[in-house]
Coordinates of C-alpha atoms and ligand atoms in Angstrom, one line a residue:
M1333 CA 48.6 93.3 93.9
A1334 CA 48.2 95.0 90.5
H1335 CA 51.1 97.2 89.3
T1336 CA 50.8 99.9 86.7
V1337 CA 53.9 101.5 85.2
V1338 CA 53.1 104.8 83.4
I1339 CA 55.9 106.0 81.2
F1340 CA 55.9 109.7 80.4
G1341 CA 57.9 110.5 77.3
A1342 CA 56.8 107.2 75.9
S1343 CA 57.6 107.8 72.3
G1344 CA 61.3 108.6 73.2
D1345 CA 64.4 106.6 72.7
L1346 CA 64.8 105.3 76.2
T1347 CA 61.4 103.6 76.2
S1348 CA 62.0 101.6 73.1
R1349 CA 65.7 101.0 73.7
K1350 CA 65.8 100.1 77.4
L1351 CA 62.5 100.3 79.4
V1352 CA 60.2 98.1 77.4
P1353 CA 62.9 95.5 76.5
A1354 CA 63.6 95.4 80.3
L1355 CA 60.0 94.9 81.2
Y1356 CA 59.7 92.2 78.5
E1357 CA 62.7 90.4 79.9
L1358 CA 61.2 90.5 83.3
Y1359 CA 58.0 89.1 81.9
R1360 CA 59.9 86.4 80.0
K1361 CA 61.8 85.4 83.2
G1362 CA 58.5 85.2 85.1
R1363 CA 59.6 88.1 87.4
L1364 CA 57.1 90.8 86.5
P1365 CA 54.4 90.9 89.2
E1366 CA 51.1 89.4 87.9
Q1367 CA 48.7 92.0 86.6
T1368 CA 51.4 94.5 85.6
R1369 CA 50.2 97.0 83.1
I1370 CA 52.3 99.4 81.1
V1371 CA 50.8 102.7 80.0
G1372 CA 52.6 105.1 77.6
F1373 CA 52.0 108.8 77.8
S1374 CA 53.3 111.3 75.2
R1375 CA 52.1 113.7 72.7
T1376 CA 52.3 111.6 69.6
K1377 CA 49.0 110.0 68.7
F1378 CA 48.9 106.2 68.7
S1379 CA 46.2 103.7 69.3
H1380 CA 47.0 101.0 71.9
E1381 CA 47.4 98.6 69.0
A1382 CA 49.7 100.8 67.0
W1383 CA 51.9 101.4 70.0
R1384 CA 52.1 97.7 70.8
E1385 CA 53.2 97.1 67.2
K1386 CA 55.8 99.8 67.3
L1387 CA 57.2 98.3 70.6
A1388 CA 57.1 94.8 69.1
E1389 CA 59.5 96.0 66.4
S1390 CA 61.8 97.9 68.7
T1391 CA 61.9 95.1 71.3
A1392 CA 62.6 92.5 68.6
H1393 CA 65.6 94.7 67.7
F1394 CA 66.9 95.7 71.2
A1395 CA 66.2 92.3 72.9
A1396 CA 67.0 90.4 69.7
E1397 CA 68.6 87.4 71.5
T1398 CA 65.6 86.6 73.6
F1399 CA 62.7 88.0 71.6
D1400 CA 60.0 85.5 70.9
R1401 CA 57.0 86.8 68.9
A1402 CA 54.6 84.2 70.4
L1403 CA 55.6 85.2 73.9
W1404 CA 55.3 88.9 73.0
E1405 CA 51.7 88.4 71.9
T1406 CA 50.9 87.2 75.5
F1407 CA 52.7 90.2 77.0
A1408 CA 51.5 92.9 74.6
P1409 CA 47.8 93.1 75.8
A1410 CA 49.2 94.6 79.1
I1411 CA 50.5 97.6 77.1
Y1412 CA 48.3 100.7 76.7
Y1413 CA 48.8 104.1 75.3
H1414 CA 47.4 107.5 76.3
P1415 CA 48.1 110.5 74.1
G1416 CA 48.6 113.6 76.2
D1417 CA 50.5 116.8 76.8
I1418 CA 52.4 117.4 80.0
G1419 CA 51.2 121.1 79.8
N1420 CA 47.5 120.1 79.8
P1421 CA 45.8 119.4 83.1
E1422 CA 42.9 117.7 81.4
D1423 CA 45.1 115.1 79.9
F1424 CA 46.2 114.1 83.4
D1425 CA 42.5 113.8 84.5
L1426 CA 41.9 111.6 81.5
L1427 CA 45.0 109.6 82.4
G1428 CA 43.7 109.2 85.9
R1429 CA 40.4 107.8 84.6
L1430 CA 42.1 105.4 82.3
L1431 CA 44.3 104.1 85.2
D1432 CA 41.3 103.7 87.5
E1433 CA 39.5 101.8 84.8
L1434 CA 42.4 99.5 84.0
E1435 CA 42.8 98.8 87.8
G1436 CA 39.1 98.3 88.2
N1437 CA 39.0 101.1 90.7
G1438 CA 40.9 98.8 93.0
E1439 CA 44.2 98.8 94.8
A1440 CA 47.4 99.0 92.7
V1441 CA 51.0 100.1 93.0
R1442 CA 51.6 102.9 90.5
V1443 CA 55.0 103.8 89.1
Y1444 CA 55.2 107.1 87.2
Y1445 CA 58.4 107.0 85.1
L1446 CA 59.6 110.3 83.9
S1447 CA 61.5 109.6 80.8
T1448 CA 60.9 113.0 79.2
A1449 CA 63.3 115.8 78.5
P1450 CA 64.5 117.1 81.9
R1451 CA 62.6 120.4 81.5
F1452 CA 59.4 118.5 81.9
Y1453 CA 60.2 116.8 85.2
E1454 CA 58.9 119.7 87.3
P1455 CA 55.6 120.3 85.4
A1456 CA 54.9 116.6 85.1
V1457 CA 55.2 116.2 88.9
A1458 CA 53.1 119.2 89.5
Q1459 CA 50.4 117.9 87.2
L1460 CA 50.4 114.5 88.9
G1461 CA 49.9 116.3 92.1
A1462 CA 47.1 118.5 90.9
A1463 CA 45.3 115.6 89.3
G1464 CA 45.4 113.7 92.6
L1465 CA 47.6 111.0 91.1
A1466 CA 50.1 111.1 93.9
R1467 CA 47.6 110.2 96.6
E1468 CA 48.1 106.8 98.2
D1469 CA 44.6 106.0 99.3
R1470 CA 44.5 103.1 96.8
G1471 CA 48.0 101.8 96.9
K1472 CA 51.5 103.1 96.7
R1473 CA 52.5 105.8 94.2
R1474 CA 56.1 106.1 93.2
V1475 CA 57.9 108.5 90.8
V1476 CA 61.0 107.6 88.9
I1477 CA 63.2 110.5 87.7
E1478 CA 65.8 109.9 84.9
K1479 CA 69.1 111.6 84.8
P1480 CA 70.2 114.4 84.5
F1481 CA 68.8 115.4 87.9
G1482 CA 69.4 119.2 87.6
S1483 CA 72.4 120.8 86.0
D1484 CA 74.0 122.1 89.2
L1485 CA 73.4 122.3 92.9
A1486 CA 70.9 125.2 92.7
S1487 CA 68.7 123.5 90.0
A1488 CA 68.9 120.1 91.7
G1489 CA 67.8 121.8 94.9
E1490 CA 64.9 123.5 93.2
L1491 CA 63.8 120.2 91.5
N1492 CA 64.0 118.4 94.8
Q1493 CA 61.8 121.1 96.4
A1494 CA 59.3 120.9 93.6
I1495 CA 59.1 117.1 93.8
H1496 CA 58.7 117.2 97.6
K1497 CA 55.6 119.4 97.3
V1498 CA 53.9 116.4 95.7
F1499 CA 55.8 113.3 96.7
N1500 CA 57.5 112.3 100.0
E1501 CA 61.1 111.3 99.6
E1502 CA 60.2 107.6 100.1
Q1503 CA 58.1 107.8 96.9
V1504 CA 61.0 109.2 94.8
Y1505 CA 63.4 107.0 92.8
R1506 CA 66.2 108.9 91.1
I1507 CA 67.9 106.8 88.5
D1508 CA 71.6 106.3 88.0
H1509 CA 71.7 103.3 85.8
Y1510 CA 75.2 102.4 87.0
L1511 CA 73.7 101.2 90.2
G1512 CA 71.7 98.7 88.2
K1513 CA 74.8 97.1 86.9
E1514 CA 75.6 93.7 88.4
T1515 CA 79.3 94.5 88.8
V1516 CA 78.5 97.7 90.6
Q1517 CA 76.3 95.8 93.1
N1518 CA 79.0 93.2 93.3
L1519 CA 81.3 95.9 94.7
L1520 CA 79.2 95.7 97.9
V1521 CA 79.3 91.9 97.9
F1522 CA 83.0 91.8 97.2
R1523 CA 83.8 94.2 100.0
F1524 CA 81.2 93.2 102.6
A1525 CA 80.6 89.5 102.0
N1526 CA 84.3 88.7 102.2
G1527 CA 86.4 89.0 105.4
I1528 CA 89.8 89.2 103.9
F1529 CA 89.7 92.5 101.9
E1530 CA 88.4 95.0 104.5
P1531 CA 91.4 94.8 106.8
I1532 CA 93.6 96.1 103.9
W1533 CA 91.0 98.5 102.4
N1534 CA 92.5 101.6 103.9
R1535 CA 95.3 104.2 104.0
N1536 CA 97.7 101.7 105.5
Y1537 CA 97.8 99.5 102.4
V1538 CA 96.3 101.5 99.6
D1539 CA 98.4 104.0 97.7
H1540 CA 95.6 105.4 95.6
V1541 CA 92.4 104.4 93.7
Q1542 CA 91.8 104.9 90.0
I1543 CA 88.3 105.0 88.6
T1544 CA 88.1 105.1 84.8
A1545 CA 85.1 105.1 82.6
A1546 CA 86.4 105.2 79.1
E1547 CA 84.2 105.1 76.0
E1548 CA 85.3 104.4 72.5
V1549 CA 82.3 106.1 71.0
T1550 CA 82.3 109.8 70.2
V1551 CA 79.5 112.2 70.9
G1552 CA 78.1 111.6 67.5
R1553 CA 74.5 112.7 67.0
R1554 CA 74.0 113.5 70.7
A1555 CA 76.0 116.7 70.4
G1556 CA 72.9 118.9 70.6
Y1557 CA 72.5 117.7 74.2
Y1558 CA 76.1 117.0 75.1
D1559 CA 77.6 120.4 74.2
G1560 CA 75.6 122.1 76.9
V1561 CA 76.5 119.5 79.4
G1562 CA 80.0 118.1 79.1
I1563 CA 81.8 115.2 80.7
L1564 CA 81.7 116.5 84.3
R1565 CA 77.9 116.7 84.4
D1566 CA 77.4 113.7 82.1
M1567 CA 79.6 111.1 83.8
F1568 CA 81.3 112.4 87.0
Q1569 CA 78.4 113.9 89.0
N1570 CA 76.6 110.7 88.8
H1571 CA 78.3 107.5 87.6
L1572 CA 81.9 108.1 88.7
L1573 CA 80.9 109.5 92.1
Q1574 CA 78.6 106.5 92.6
L1575 CA 81.6 104.2 92.0
L1576 CA 83.7 106.2 94.4
T1577 CA 81.2 106.1 97.2
L1578 CA 80.7 102.4 96.9
T1579 CA 84.5 101.9 96.9
A1580 CA 85.1 104.2 99.9
M1581 CA 82.0 103.7 102.1
E1582 CA 81.9 102.0 105.5
A1583 CA 79.8 98.8 105.8
P1584 CA 76.2 99.5 106.5
A1585 CA 74.6 97.3 109.2
R1586 CA 71.9 96.0 106.8
F1587 CA 71.3 96.1 103.1
E1588 CA 68.5 98.6 103.4
A1589 CA 67.9 101.7 101.3
D1590 CA 68.6 104.4 104.0
M1591 CA 71.4 102.5 105.7
V1592 CA 73.2 102.1 102.4
R1593 CA 72.5 105.7 101.3
D1594 CA 73.6 107.1 104.7
E1595 CA 77.0 105.5 104.3
K1596 CA 77.3 106.8 100.7
V1597 CA 76.3 110.3 101.8
K1598 CA 79.0 110.2 104.6
V1599 CA 81.6 109.7 101.9
L1600 CA 80.4 112.5 99.8
R1601 CA 80.4 114.8 102.9
S1602 CA 84.0 113.8 103.5
I1603 CA 85.3 114.8 100.1
R1604 CA 87.5 117.8 100.5
P1605 CA 85.9 120.8 98.8
M1606 CA 87.8 122.3 96.0
E1607 CA 88.8 126.0 95.7
H1608 CA 89.6 127.5 92.4
E1609 CA 93.4 126.8 92.7
D1610 CA 92.7 123.1 93.8
A1611 CA 90.5 122.6 90.7
I1612 CA 93.2 124.0 88.4
R1613 CA 95.9 121.7 90.1
D1614 CA 93.9 118.6 90.6
T1615 CA 91.8 118.4 87.5
M1616 CA 92.3 118.4 83.7
R1617 CA 89.9 118.6 80.9
G1618 CA 90.3 117.6 77.2
Q1619 CA 88.4 117.5 74.0
Y1620 CA 88.9 115.1 71.2
R1621 CA 90.2 116.7 68.1
K1622 CA 87.3 116.1 65.8
Y1623 CA 84.7 117.1 68.4
R1624 CA 84.1 120.6 66.8
D1625 CA 83.3 118.9 63.5
E1626 CA 80.4 117.0 65.0
P1627 CA 76.9 118.2 63.9
D1628 CA 75.5 120.9 66.2
V1629 CA 78.8 121.7 67.9
P1630 CA 79.8 125.3 67.8
P1631 CA 83.2 125.8 66.2
E1632 CA 84.6 127.4 69.3
S1633 CA 83.1 124.9 71.8
Q1634 CA 85.0 124.6 75.0
T1635 CA 83.0 121.6 76.2
A1636 CA 85.1 118.9 77.7
T1637 CA 84.8 115.3 76.4
F1638 CA 87.5 114.0 78.7
A1639 CA 88.5 114.8 82.3
I1640 CA 90.5 113.7 85.2
V1641 CA 89.7 114.7 88.8
K1642 CA 91.7 114.0 91.9
L1643 CA 89.6 113.8 95.0
H1644 CA 90.5 113.4 98.7
V1645 CA 88.3 111.7 101.1
D1646 CA 89.0 113.3 104.4
N1647 CA 88.3 110.6 107.0
W1648 CA 90.4 108.1 109.0
R1649 CA 90.2 105.3 106.5
W1650 CA 91.3 107.3 103.4
Q1651 CA 93.4 110.2 104.7
G1652 CA 96.3 110.7 102.2
V1653 CA 94.8 108.2 99.6
P1654 CA 93.9 110.1 96.4
F1655 CA 91.0 109.0 94.3
M1656 CA 91.8 109.6 90.6
L1657 CA 88.7 109.7 88.5
R1658 CA 88.9 109.7 84.7
S1659 CA 86.4 109.5 81.9
G1660 CA 86.4 110.3 78.2
K1661 CA 84.8 109.8 74.9
A1662 CA 86.7 108.7 71.8
M1663 CA 89.1 106.7 73.9
S1664 CA 91.1 103.6 73.1
C1665 CA 88.4 101.2 74.1
R1666 CA 85.3 100.9 76.2
T1667 CA 86.2 100.0 79.7
T1668 CA 85.0 101.0 83.1
Q1669 CA 87.3 99.8 85.9
I1670 CA 88.3 100.5 89.4
V1671 CA 91.9 100.0 90.3
I1672 CA 92.9 99.7 93.9
Q1673 CA 96.6 100.3 93.8
F1674 CA 98.3 98.9 96.9
R1675 CA 101.5 100.2 98.4
Q1676 CA 104.8 98.4 97.7
A1677 CA 106.2 95.8 100.0
P1678 CA 108.2 97.7 102.6
H1679 CA 111.5 96.3 101.7
M1680 CA 112.5 94.4 98.5
M1681 CA 115.3 91.9 99.1
F1682 CA 115.5 90.7 95.5
H1683 CA 117.9 92.7 93.4
T1684 CA 116.0 93.0 90.2
G1685 CA 116.8 96.6 89.4
P1686 CA 114.9 99.7 90.5
R1687 CA 111.1 99.4 90.5
A1688 CA 108.6 102.1 89.8
P1689 CA 106.4 102.8 92.8
Y1690 CA 103.3 101.6 90.8
E1691 CA 104.8 98.2 90.3
A1692 CA 103.0 96.8 93.3
N1693 CA 99.9 94.7 94.1
R1694 CA 96.8 96.0 92.5
L1695 CA 93.2 94.9 92.4
V1696 CA 91.4 95.6 89.1
I1697 CA 87.7 95.5 89.3
Q1698 CA 86.3 95.4 85.8
I1699 CA 82.8 96.9 85.8
Q1700 CA 82.4 96.4 82.0
P1701 CA 82.6 95.0 79.4
A1702 CA 84.9 92.1 80.6
E1703 CA 83.1 91.9 83.9
G1704 CA 85.4 90.4 86.6
I1705 CA 88.2 91.0 89.0
Q1706 CA 92.0 90.6 88.7
L1707 CA 94.5 90.5 91.5
H1708 CA 98.0 91.5 90.4
F1709 CA 101.0 90.2 92.3
H1710 CA 104.7 89.5 92.0
T1711 CA 105.9 86.1 90.9
K1712 CA 109.2 84.5 90.3
V1713 CA 110.0 84.3 86.6
P1714 CA 111.0 80.6 86.0
D1715 CA 114.6 79.9 85.2
E1716 CA 115.7 83.6 85.4
G1717 CA 117.5 83.7 88.8
M1718 CA 115.4 85.7 91.3
K1719 CA 113.8 87.9 88.7
V1720 CA 110.2 88.9 89.7
R1721 CA 107.4 90.1 87.5
L1722 CA 103.8 91.2 88.1
T1723 CA 101.3 88.6 87.0
D1724 CA 97.7 88.2 87.8
L1725 CA 94.9 86.0 89.0
E1726 CA 91.7 86.5 87.1
F1727 CA 88.1 86.0 87.8
T1728 CA 85.4 86.7 85.2
F1729 CA 81.7 86.4 85.6
K1730 CA 81.5 84.8 82.2
D1731 CA 83.7 81.8 83.2
K1732 CA 82.0 81.2 86.5
F1733 CA 78.3 81.8 85.7
S1734 CA 76.2 80.7 82.8
A1735 CA 73.6 83.5 83.1
T1736 CA 74.2 86.5 80.9
M1737 CA 74.6 89.9 82.5
P1738 CA 71.1 91.5 82.6
E1739 CA 70.6 95.1 81.5
A1740 CA 70.6 97.5 84.4
Y1741 CA 67.0 98.6 83.9
Q1742 CA 65.6 95.1 84.7
R1743 CA 66.8 95.3 88.2
L1744 CA 66.0 98.9 88.7
L1745 CA 62.4 98.6 87.3
L1746 CA 61.7 95.6 89.5
D1747 CA 63.1 97.4 92.6
V1748 CA 60.8 100.4 92.0
M1749 CA 57.8 98.1 91.7
Q1750 CA 58.8 96.3 94.9
G1751 CA 59.6 99.5 96.7
D1752 CA 63.3 99.0 97.3
A1753 CA 65.2 102.3 96.9
S1754 CA 68.7 100.9 97.9
L1755 CA 69.9 101.4 94.3
F1756 CA 68.5 104.9 93.8
S1757 CA 69.9 108.3 94.7
R1758 CA 68.4 110.1 97.6
A1759 CA 67.8 113.9 97.5
D1760 CA 70.8 114.8 99.7
E1761 CA 73.0 112.4 97.8
V1762 CA 72.5 114.1 94.4
E1763 CA 72.8 117.6 95.9
L1764 CA 76.1 116.7 97.6
A1765 CA 77.4 115.3 94.3
W1766 CA 76.6 118.6 92.6
K1767 CA 78.4 120.4 95.4
I1768 CA 81.6 118.5 94.6
V1769 CA 81.3 119.0 90.8
D1770 CA 80.1 122.6 90.7
P1771 CA 83.4 124.3 91.8
I1772 CA 85.3 122.3 89.2
Q1773 CA 83.0 123.4 86.4
A1774 CA 83.1 127.0 87.6
A1775 CA 87.0 126.9 87.6
W1776 CA 87.0 125.5 84.1
D1777 CA 84.4 128.2 82.9
R1778 CA 86.6 131.1 84.0
P1779 CA 88.3 132.7 81.0
A1780 CA 91.7 132.7 82.8
S1781 CA 91.6 128.9 83.4
P1782 CA 94.2 126.7 81.5
P1783 CA 93.0 126.0 78.0
I1784 CA 91.3 122.8 77.2
E1785 CA 93.7 120.1 75.9
L1786 CA 93.0 118.5 72.6
Y1787 CA 93.6 114.8 72.1
E1788 CA 93.5 112.3 69.3
A1789 CA 90.7 109.8 69.2
G1790 CA 91.6 106.2 70.0
G1791 CA 94.1 106.8 72.8
W1792 CA 93.9 107.5 76.5
G1793 CA 93.2 111.2 76.4
P1794 CA 95.6 114.2 76.3
P1795 CA 99.3 113.2 76.6
N1796 CA 99.5 115.6 79.5
S1797 CA 97.2 113.5 81.6
T1798 CA 99.8 110.7 81.5
Q1799 CA 102.5 113.2 82.5
W1800 CA 100.3 114.6 85.2
M1801 CA 100.1 111.1 86.7
H1802 CA 103.9 110.6 86.3
R1803 CA 104.6 113.8 88.2
Q1804 CA 102.9 112.1 91.1
D1805 CA 105.0 109.0 90.7
R1806 CA 102.0 107.1 89.6
E1807 CA 100.7 105.6 86.4
W1808 CA 97.3 105.2 84.8
F1809 CA 96.3 101.6 84.3
D1810 CA 95.8 102.0 80.6
R1811 CA 94.8 98.5 79.5
C1812 CA 91.9 97.5 77.4
P1813 CA 90.1 94.4 78.8
V1814 CA 90.5 91.2 76.9
L1815 CA 87.1 90.0 75.7
R1816 CA 86.8 86.3 75.3
Ligands
BG6_2177 C1 75.1 108.1 80.2 C2 75.7 109.2 79.5 O1 74.5 108.4 81.4 O2 76.0 107.0 80.4 C3 76.4 108.8 78.2 O3 74.8 110.3 79.3 C4 77.3 107.6 78.4 O4 77.1 109.9 77.6 C5 76.5 106.5 79.2 O5 77.6 107.2 77.1 C6 77.5 105.4 79.6 O6 76.7 104.3 80.1 P1 77.3 102.8 80.0 O7 76.3 102.0 80.6 O8 77.4 102.5 78.5 O9 78.6 102.9 80.6

């Protein structure tokens, strides 16, 4: 069966940095379905040839390790370009004709990838509908929507409604690139392909869960976008809540899109809603000190570049187990990790001095960049009486597997072509995530809310975030992964 991937916003950064390198990699590995064509659509005028050449250069740069010019030459003829304006119906009619021609008026799976600025999602979908390009009389038609999906519950709801006027939910693939990461998928394997962890994966054994996504980079040249968005919308509504749901969900009976997503949705529904006072008590926001000096940032900007959010999952498994979420820019290092902090042994018979409550077993799931898992446990220190110390067992993907970690987009693009939506967000899922995040943002936006805390770049956020954790007799796991 032929496949056509149409990329709207084709001259943008994502296309050259991620999408085309991912498609090239799939081709190189022999995984791209035969007869796959790629059609770029955006306003800039390119000939097919000129666009192929531009992509050859960017792919050579972004897939430098595997780029092979001779191989590219065999891939490039499948790439086409169609200049067009999302506001112009005629351009969609012409696009339709080009696609029919390329597909020889036959059956084909079509993937419409919206990689445009978010304000074009709705008009692009409407134009696809009006031009008859969503009809499935000659093969499946799927639409992929990049993030951000709305900017709050209301806008996400409107976008969902607009999309559903043209596409059924089964045709819609909302991207969260975290779900394309191998280590994120491995969370499901770790939890549900092993029998020994599930019995202790609950309130009886777990004290709390920490989910950190720290980035060393600053906002840099993205401030024009970032200042109107902030960390809560940029990282929490999507990526961090995805990690939380995968950590907290029940086992689906089968690995099937709706079964997996039903379980994730149940977790989101169980998260205790926050009132204003809860948000003030259970969250904190920060901004790195030089943020207001970045180009395009207003001098008085209150945009958060760091936040912590404590959430409660009100169900039997997780009652009383807080989920501490944290993310920030300009932090000590790049690390995304999930820490399952277990309770202490009920009684300690070794007299080794008082222990802090957080000196107990923990499981550290390293999502990136040192992909792996560590189990921390007490050991006897040799030749020092009965002194005990926390030490760890470590697994890394790098040590055990020779394959390099693929870019998230490879898996996601292939899944869309094959019609597997397990790793994509469903309409109700994105809306529920906004429902969790909106009240926090609203509390922060009130003039009377506590002021934003400034922090130095290169650390672990505002000092107060450490104290906030200490006041709860807990401690952040502030360790940069060791890269070997
Ligand atoms: C994006 C955010 O969704 O995720 C960026 O917009 C952030 O601000 C990025 O830097 C982080 O992704 P990753 O894959 O590098 O963890």
